[in-house]
mmCIF file of C-alpha atoms in Angstrom:
data_model
loop_
_atom_site.group_PDB
_atom_site.id
_atom_site.type_symbol
_atom_site.label_atom_id
_atom_site.label_comp_id
_atom_site.label_asym_id
_atom_site.label_seq_id
_atom_site.Cartn_x
_atom_site.Cartn_y
_atom_site.Cartn_z
ATOM 1 C CA MET A 76 -16.243 32.222 16.008
ATOM 2 C CA LYS A 77 -15.439 31.388 19.622
ATOM 3 C CA ASN A 78 -15.576 35.138 20.302
ATOM 4 C CA ILE A 79 -19.088 35.145 18.807
ATOM 5 C CA LEU A 80 -20.136 32.319 21.166
ATOM 6 C CA PHE A 81 -18.731 34.140 24.189
ATOM 7 C CA THR A 82 -20.531 37.327 23.106
ATOM 8 C CA ILE A 83 -23.829 35.440 22.786
ATOM 9 C CA LEU A 84 -23.386 33.883 26.229
ATOM 10 C CA ALA A 85 -22.471 37.223 27.821
ATOM 11 C CA PHE A 86 -25.466 38.945 26.229
ATOM 12 C CA ALA A 87 -27.786 36.160 27.394
ATOM 13 C CA VAL A 88 -26.476 36.332 30.958
ATOM 14 C CA LEU A 89 -26.802 40.137 31.109
ATOM 15 C CA SER A 90 -30.293 40.062 29.631
ATOM 16 C CA PHE A 91 -31.245 37.277 31.995
ATOM 17 C CA SER A 92 -30.027 39.271 34.993
ATOM 18 C CA ASN A 93 -31.826 42.456 33.959
ATOM 19 C CA VAL A 94 -35.152 40.799 33.262
ATOM 20 C CA SER A 95 -35.051 38.559 36.330
ATOM 21 C CA ALA A 96 -34.473 41.648 38.474
ATOM 22 C CA GLN A 97 -37.687 43.125 37.074
ATOM 23 C CA ASP A 98 -39.831 39.980 37.107
ATOM 24 C CA ALA A 99 -40.756 38.796 40.574
ATOM 25 C CA SER A 100 -41.215 35.082 40.915
ATOM 26 C CA THR A 101 -44.748 33.840 41.279
ATOM 27 C CA SER A 102 -45.103 32.026 44.592
ATOM 28 C CA SER A 103 -47.780 30.134 46.480
ATOM 29 C CA ASN A 104 -48.117 27.139 48.755
ATOM 30 C CA ASP A 105 -49.662 24.816 46.150
ATOM 31 C CA ASP A 106 -48.053 22.671 43.453
ATOM 32 C CA THR A 107 -48.915 25.182 40.731
ATOM 33 C CA SER A 108 -46.333 27.714 41.926
ATOM 34 C CA TYR A 109 -43.625 28.509 39.422
ATOM 35 C CA SER A 110 -40.779 30.905 38.727
ATOM 36 C CA LYS A 111 -40.771 32.975 35.560
ATOM 37 C CA TRP A 112 -37.085 32.303 34.862
ATOM 38 C CA GLN A 113 -34.820 29.318 35.250
ATOM 39 C CA ALA A 114 -31.401 28.301 33.956
ATOM 40 C CA ARG A 115 -29.850 24.875 33.484
ATOM 41 C CA PHE A 116 -26.271 23.682 33.088
ATOM 42 C CA ARG A 117 -25.928 20.243 31.528
ATOM 43 C CA ILE A 118 -23.235 17.873 30.333
ATOM 44 C CA ILE A 119 -24.511 16.478 27.029
ATOM 45 C CA SER A 120 -23.680 13.689 24.631
ATOM 46 C CA VAL A 121 -24.149 14.689 20.977
ATOM 47 C CA ILE A 122 -24.713 11.541 18.900
ATOM 48 C CA PRO A 123 -24.898 12.240 15.145
ATOM 49 C CA SER A 124 -26.711 9.969 12.727
ATOM 50 C CA ALA A 125 -25.061 10.955 9.435
ATOM 51 C CA ASP A 126 -26.745 10.252 6.112
ATOM 52 C CA ASP A 127 -25.465 11.390 2.729
ATOM 53 C CA ASP A 128 -25.800 10.798 -0.983
ATOM 54 C CA ILE A 129 -22.158 9.970 -1.761
ATOM 55 C CA PRO A 130 -22.256 6.779 -3.898
ATOM 56 C CA LEU A 131 -20.534 3.808 -2.270
ATOM 57 C CA ALA A 132 -19.284 5.896 0.664
ATOM 58 C CA ASP A 133 -20.414 6.283 4.268
ATOM 59 C CA VAL A 134 -19.662 9.489 6.176
ATOM 60 C CA ASP A 135 -18.906 8.881 9.852
ATOM 61 C CA ILE A 136 -19.264 11.767 12.351
ATOM 62 C CA SER A 137 -17.999 11.176 15.881
ATOM 63 C CA THR A 138 -19.994 11.476 19.103
ATOM 64 C CA ALA A 139 -19.049 14.477 21.252
ATOM 65 C CA PHE A 140 -19.379 15.326 24.953
ATOM 66 C CA THR A 141 -19.661 19.011 25.866
ATOM 67 C CA PRO A 142 -21.271 21.490 28.312
ATOM 68 C CA GLU A 143 -24.625 23.070 27.459
ATOM 69 C CA LEU A 144 -26.353 26.131 28.928
ATOM 70 C CA ASP A 145 -30.017 27.066 28.598
ATOM 71 C CA PHE A 146 -32.357 29.809 29.775
ATOM 72 C CA THR A 147 -36.118 29.256 30.115
ATOM 73 C CA TYR A 148 -38.865 31.874 30.423
ATOM 74 C CA PHE A 149 -42.349 30.834 31.621
ATOM 75 C CA PHE A 150 -45.340 32.636 30.107
ATOM 76 C CA ASN A 151 -47.509 30.783 32.630
ATOM 77 C CA LYS A 152 -47.047 27.699 34.799
ATOM 78 C CA ASN A 153 -47.279 25.322 31.810
ATOM 79 C CA ILE A 154 -45.966 27.136 28.726
ATOM 80 C CA ALA A 155 -42.358 28.254 28.411
ATOM 81 C CA ALA A 156 -39.691 29.127 25.845
ATOM 82 C CA GLU A 157 -36.161 27.745 26.163
ATOM 83 C CA LEU A 158 -32.998 29.075 24.486
ATOM 84 C CA ILE A 159 -30.278 26.421 24.315
ATOM 85 C CA LEU A 160 -26.612 27.309 23.813
ATOM 86 C CA GLY A 161 -23.756 24.879 23.278
ATOM 87 C CA THR A 162 -21.013 23.948 20.843
ATOM 88 C CA ALA A 163 -19.331 20.634 20.030
ATOM 89 C CA LYS A 164 -16.337 19.364 18.047
ATOM 90 C CA HIS A 165 -16.860 16.386 15.716
ATOM 91 C CA ASN A 166 -14.345 14.301 13.795
ATOM 92 C CA VAL A 167 -15.472 13.479 10.243
ATOM 93 C CA GLU A 168 -14.257 10.681 7.991
ATOM 94 C CA ILE A 169 -15.313 8.423 5.163
ATOM 95 C CA GLU A 170 -15.531 4.835 6.395
ATOM 96 C CA ASN A 171 -12.512 2.905 5.094
ATOM 97 C CA GLY A 172 -11.519 6.073 3.267
ATOM 98 C CA PRO A 173 -9.824 9.467 3.694
ATOM 99 C CA ASP A 174 -9.914 11.597 6.829
ATOM 100 C CA LEU A 175 -12.161 14.672 6.577
ATOM 101 C CA GLY A 176 -10.635 16.291 9.671
ATOM 102 C CA HIS A 177 -12.983 17.890 12.192
ATOM 103 C CA VAL A 178 -15.531 20.680 12.473
ATOM 104 C CA TRP A 179 -17.177 22.606 15.312
ATOM 105 C CA LEU A 180 -20.986 22.894 15.395
ATOM 106 C CA LEU A 181 -22.795 25.770 17.097
ATOM 107 C CA PRO A 182 -26.577 25.180 16.892
ATOM 108 C CA PRO A 183 -28.471 27.784 18.987
ATOM 109 C CA THR A 184 -31.937 26.270 19.504
ATOM 110 C CA LEU A 185 -35.212 27.870 20.583
ATOM 111 C CA ASN A 186 -37.942 25.503 21.799
ATOM 112 C CA LEU A 187 -41.515 26.154 22.917
ATOM 113 C CA GLN A 188 -42.296 23.838 25.840
ATOM 114 C CA TYR A 189 -45.276 22.486 27.774
ATOM 115 C CA HIS A 190 -44.581 21.570 31.427
ATOM 116 C CA PHE A 191 -46.501 19.109 33.608
ATOM 117 C CA TYR A 192 -46.489 18.983 37.426
ATOM 118 C CA ALA A 193 -46.327 15.864 39.607
ATOM 119 C CA ASN A 194 -45.158 16.789 43.105
ATOM 120 C CA ASP A 195 -41.373 17.304 42.872
ATOM 121 C CA PHE A 196 -41.238 16.009 39.289
ATOM 122 C CA LYS A 197 -41.891 18.312 36.326
ATOM 123 C CA PRO A 198 -41.887 16.495 32.969
ATOM 124 C CA TYR A 199 -41.969 18.582 29.799
ATOM 125 C CA VAL A 200 -42.092 18.292 26.013
ATOM 126 C CA GLY A 201 -41.024 20.836 23.433
ATOM 127 C CA ALA A 202 -40.411 21.616 19.783
ATOM 128 C CA GLY A 203 -38.690 24.414 17.928
ATOM 129 C CA VAL A 204 -36.015 25.545 15.502
ATOM 130 C CA ASN A 205 -32.245 25.841 15.393
ATOM 131 C CA TYR A 206 -29.668 27.571 13.226
ATOM 132 C CA THR A 207 -26.439 25.595 12.913
ATOM 133 C CA ILE A 208 -23.123 27.389 12.397
ATOM 134 C CA PHE A 209 -20.102 25.353 11.253
ATOM 135 C CA TYR A 210 -16.693 26.756 12.204
ATOM 136 C CA GLY A 211 -13.146 25.770 13.176
ATOM 137 C CA VAL A 212 -12.846 23.443 10.180
ATOM 138 C CA ASP A 213 -9.800 21.164 9.885
ATOM 139 C CA GLU A 214 -9.550 19.708 6.360
ATOM 140 C CA GLY A 215 -7.814 16.428 7.234
ATOM 141 C CA ASP A 216 -6.505 14.766 4.065
ATOM 142 C CA PHE A 217 -7.948 17.479 1.813
ATOM 143 C CA SER A 218 -6.923 21.040 0.997
ATOM 144 C CA SER A 219 -10.379 22.627 1.272
ATOM 145 C CA ILE A 220 -13.659 21.666 2.987
ATOM 146 C CA GLU A 221 -16.616 24.038 3.319
ATOM 147 C CA TYR A 222 -19.837 23.500 5.313
ATOM 148 C CA GLU A 223 -22.973 25.567 4.690
ATOM 149 C CA ASN A 224 -24.826 26.999 7.709
ATOM 150 C CA GLY A 225 -28.562 26.421 7.848
ATOM 151 C CA PHE A 226 -31.846 26.125 9.744
ATOM 152 C CA GLY A 227 -33.332 22.925 11.174
ATOM 153 C CA PHE A 228 -36.042 21.642 13.505
ATOM 154 C CA SER A 229 -35.911 20.159 17.004
ATOM 155 C CA VAL A 230 -38.062 18.140 19.387
ATOM 156 C CA GLN A 231 -37.437 17.643 23.077
ATOM 157 C CA THR A 232 -38.546 15.793 26.170
ATOM 158 C CA GLY A 233 -37.230 15.810 29.695
ATOM 159 C CA VAL A 234 -37.928 16.046 33.394
ATOM 160 C CA ASP A 235 -36.904 18.351 36.248
ATOM 161 C CA TYR A 236 -36.718 17.098 39.834
ATOM 162 C CA ASN A 237 -36.916 19.685 42.618
ATOM 163 C CA LEU A 238 -34.211 19.516 45.292
ATOM 164 C CA ASN A 239 -35.612 22.577 47.077
ATOM 165 C CA GLU A 240 -37.392 25.826 46.148
ATOM 166 C CA LYS A 241 -34.476 27.051 44.023
ATOM 167 C CA TRP A 242 -32.391 24.111 42.797
ATOM 168 C CA PHE A 243 -33.377 21.100 40.716
ATOM 169 C CA LEU A 244 -31.891 18.235 38.708
ATOM 170 C CA ASN A 245 -32.579 17.816 34.998
ATOM 171 C CA LEU A 246 -32.601 15.002 32.453
ATOM 172 C CA ASP A 247 -33.116 16.138 28.864
ATOM 173 C CA ILE A 248 -33.312 14.431 25.456
ATOM 174 C CA LYS A 249 -33.414 16.328 22.176
ATOM 175 C CA LYS A 250 -33.465 15.385 18.503
ATOM 176 C CA LEU A 251 -32.202 17.945 15.990
ATOM 177 C CA TRP A 252 -32.676 17.743 12.242
ATOM 178 C CA LEU A 253 -29.513 19.284 10.807
ATOM 179 C CA LYS A 254 -28.207 19.088 7.278
ATOM 180 C CA THR A 255 -25.472 20.876 5.394
ATOM 181 C CA ASP A 256 -24.068 21.104 1.891
ATOM 182 C CA VAL A 257 -20.409 20.083 1.992
ATOM 183 C CA SER A 258 -17.860 21.019 -0.674
ATOM 184 C CA VAL A 259 -14.540 19.131 -0.715
ATOM 185 C CA ASP A 260 -11.672 20.529 -2.823
ATOM 186 C CA ASN A 261 -14.159 22.554 -4.899
ATOM 187 C CA ALA A 262 -16.024 19.405 -5.990
ATOM 188 C CA PRO A 263 -19.844 19.586 -6.390
ATOM 189 C CA ASP A 264 -21.696 20.015 -3.088
ATOM 190 C CA VAL A 265 -22.880 16.927 -1.247
ATOM 191 C CA GLU A 266 -25.823 17.146 1.182
ATOM 192 C CA VAL A 267 -25.025 15.489 4.501
ATOM 193 C CA GLU A 268 -27.719 14.994 7.157
ATOM 194 C CA ILE A 269 -26.278 15.033 10.696
ATOM 195 C CA ASN A 270 -29.510 14.721 12.731
ATOM 196 C CA PRO A 271 -27.949 14.348 16.201
ATOM 197 C CA LEU A 272 -29.592 12.848 19.266
ATOM 198 C CA ILE A 273 -28.600 14.901 22.316
ATOM 199 C CA VAL A 274 -28.815 13.429 25.816
ATOM 200 C CA GLY A 275 -28.043 15.676 28.764
ATOM 201 C CA LEU A 276 -27.890 15.551 32.567
ATOM 202 C CA GLY A 277 -27.466 18.611 34.718
ATOM 203 C CA VAL A 278 -28.596 20.996 37.419
ATOM 204 C CA GLY A 279 -30.903 24.011 37.286
ATOM 205 C CA LEU A 280 -31.681 27.169 39.249
ATOM 206 C CA LYS A 281 -35.007 29.025 39.491
ATOM 207 C CA PHE A 282 -35.191 32.825 39.626
#
């Protein structure tokens, strides 16, 4: 699965380079100037809020810190689409109960955004969809644990701050609605809602 992630990242970078070479940046001397492409690199905190329907048991999923990469394409100065790529490892356990090991989450997310302009600040809001892939499962105290991949929704808000014409700082907050059916030792599936809050800080580059 890590090979799949690296393939996705390589494809995105190559596509980004090809398209950016063809699309000239829109430029002017007013505050409505914009670049068609930009990329951000963030360090994010992924904070799950697990909810489940296991009677008398609480599933605890750990917070994770990990890098995140995104590519944004602007249709005009206000409307853009952002593809977000990142993966995180989470420890899973039942509170005061057995260890459920750990699992890696890969939730590629595509958001449609609206950007505002206020001098060097550019706030934005967005919403979209994600598809979460669970891989690298460690079963902990059990012999078999399976997680079902699935689609979810996302909302987003953040702000860019221009350092110069090319580079900028970024603060980003996202909420993802993720849920999965979990099977432990071939027992009946249990639906677990992960619903992470993702807070990121990073740097971006305009093309």
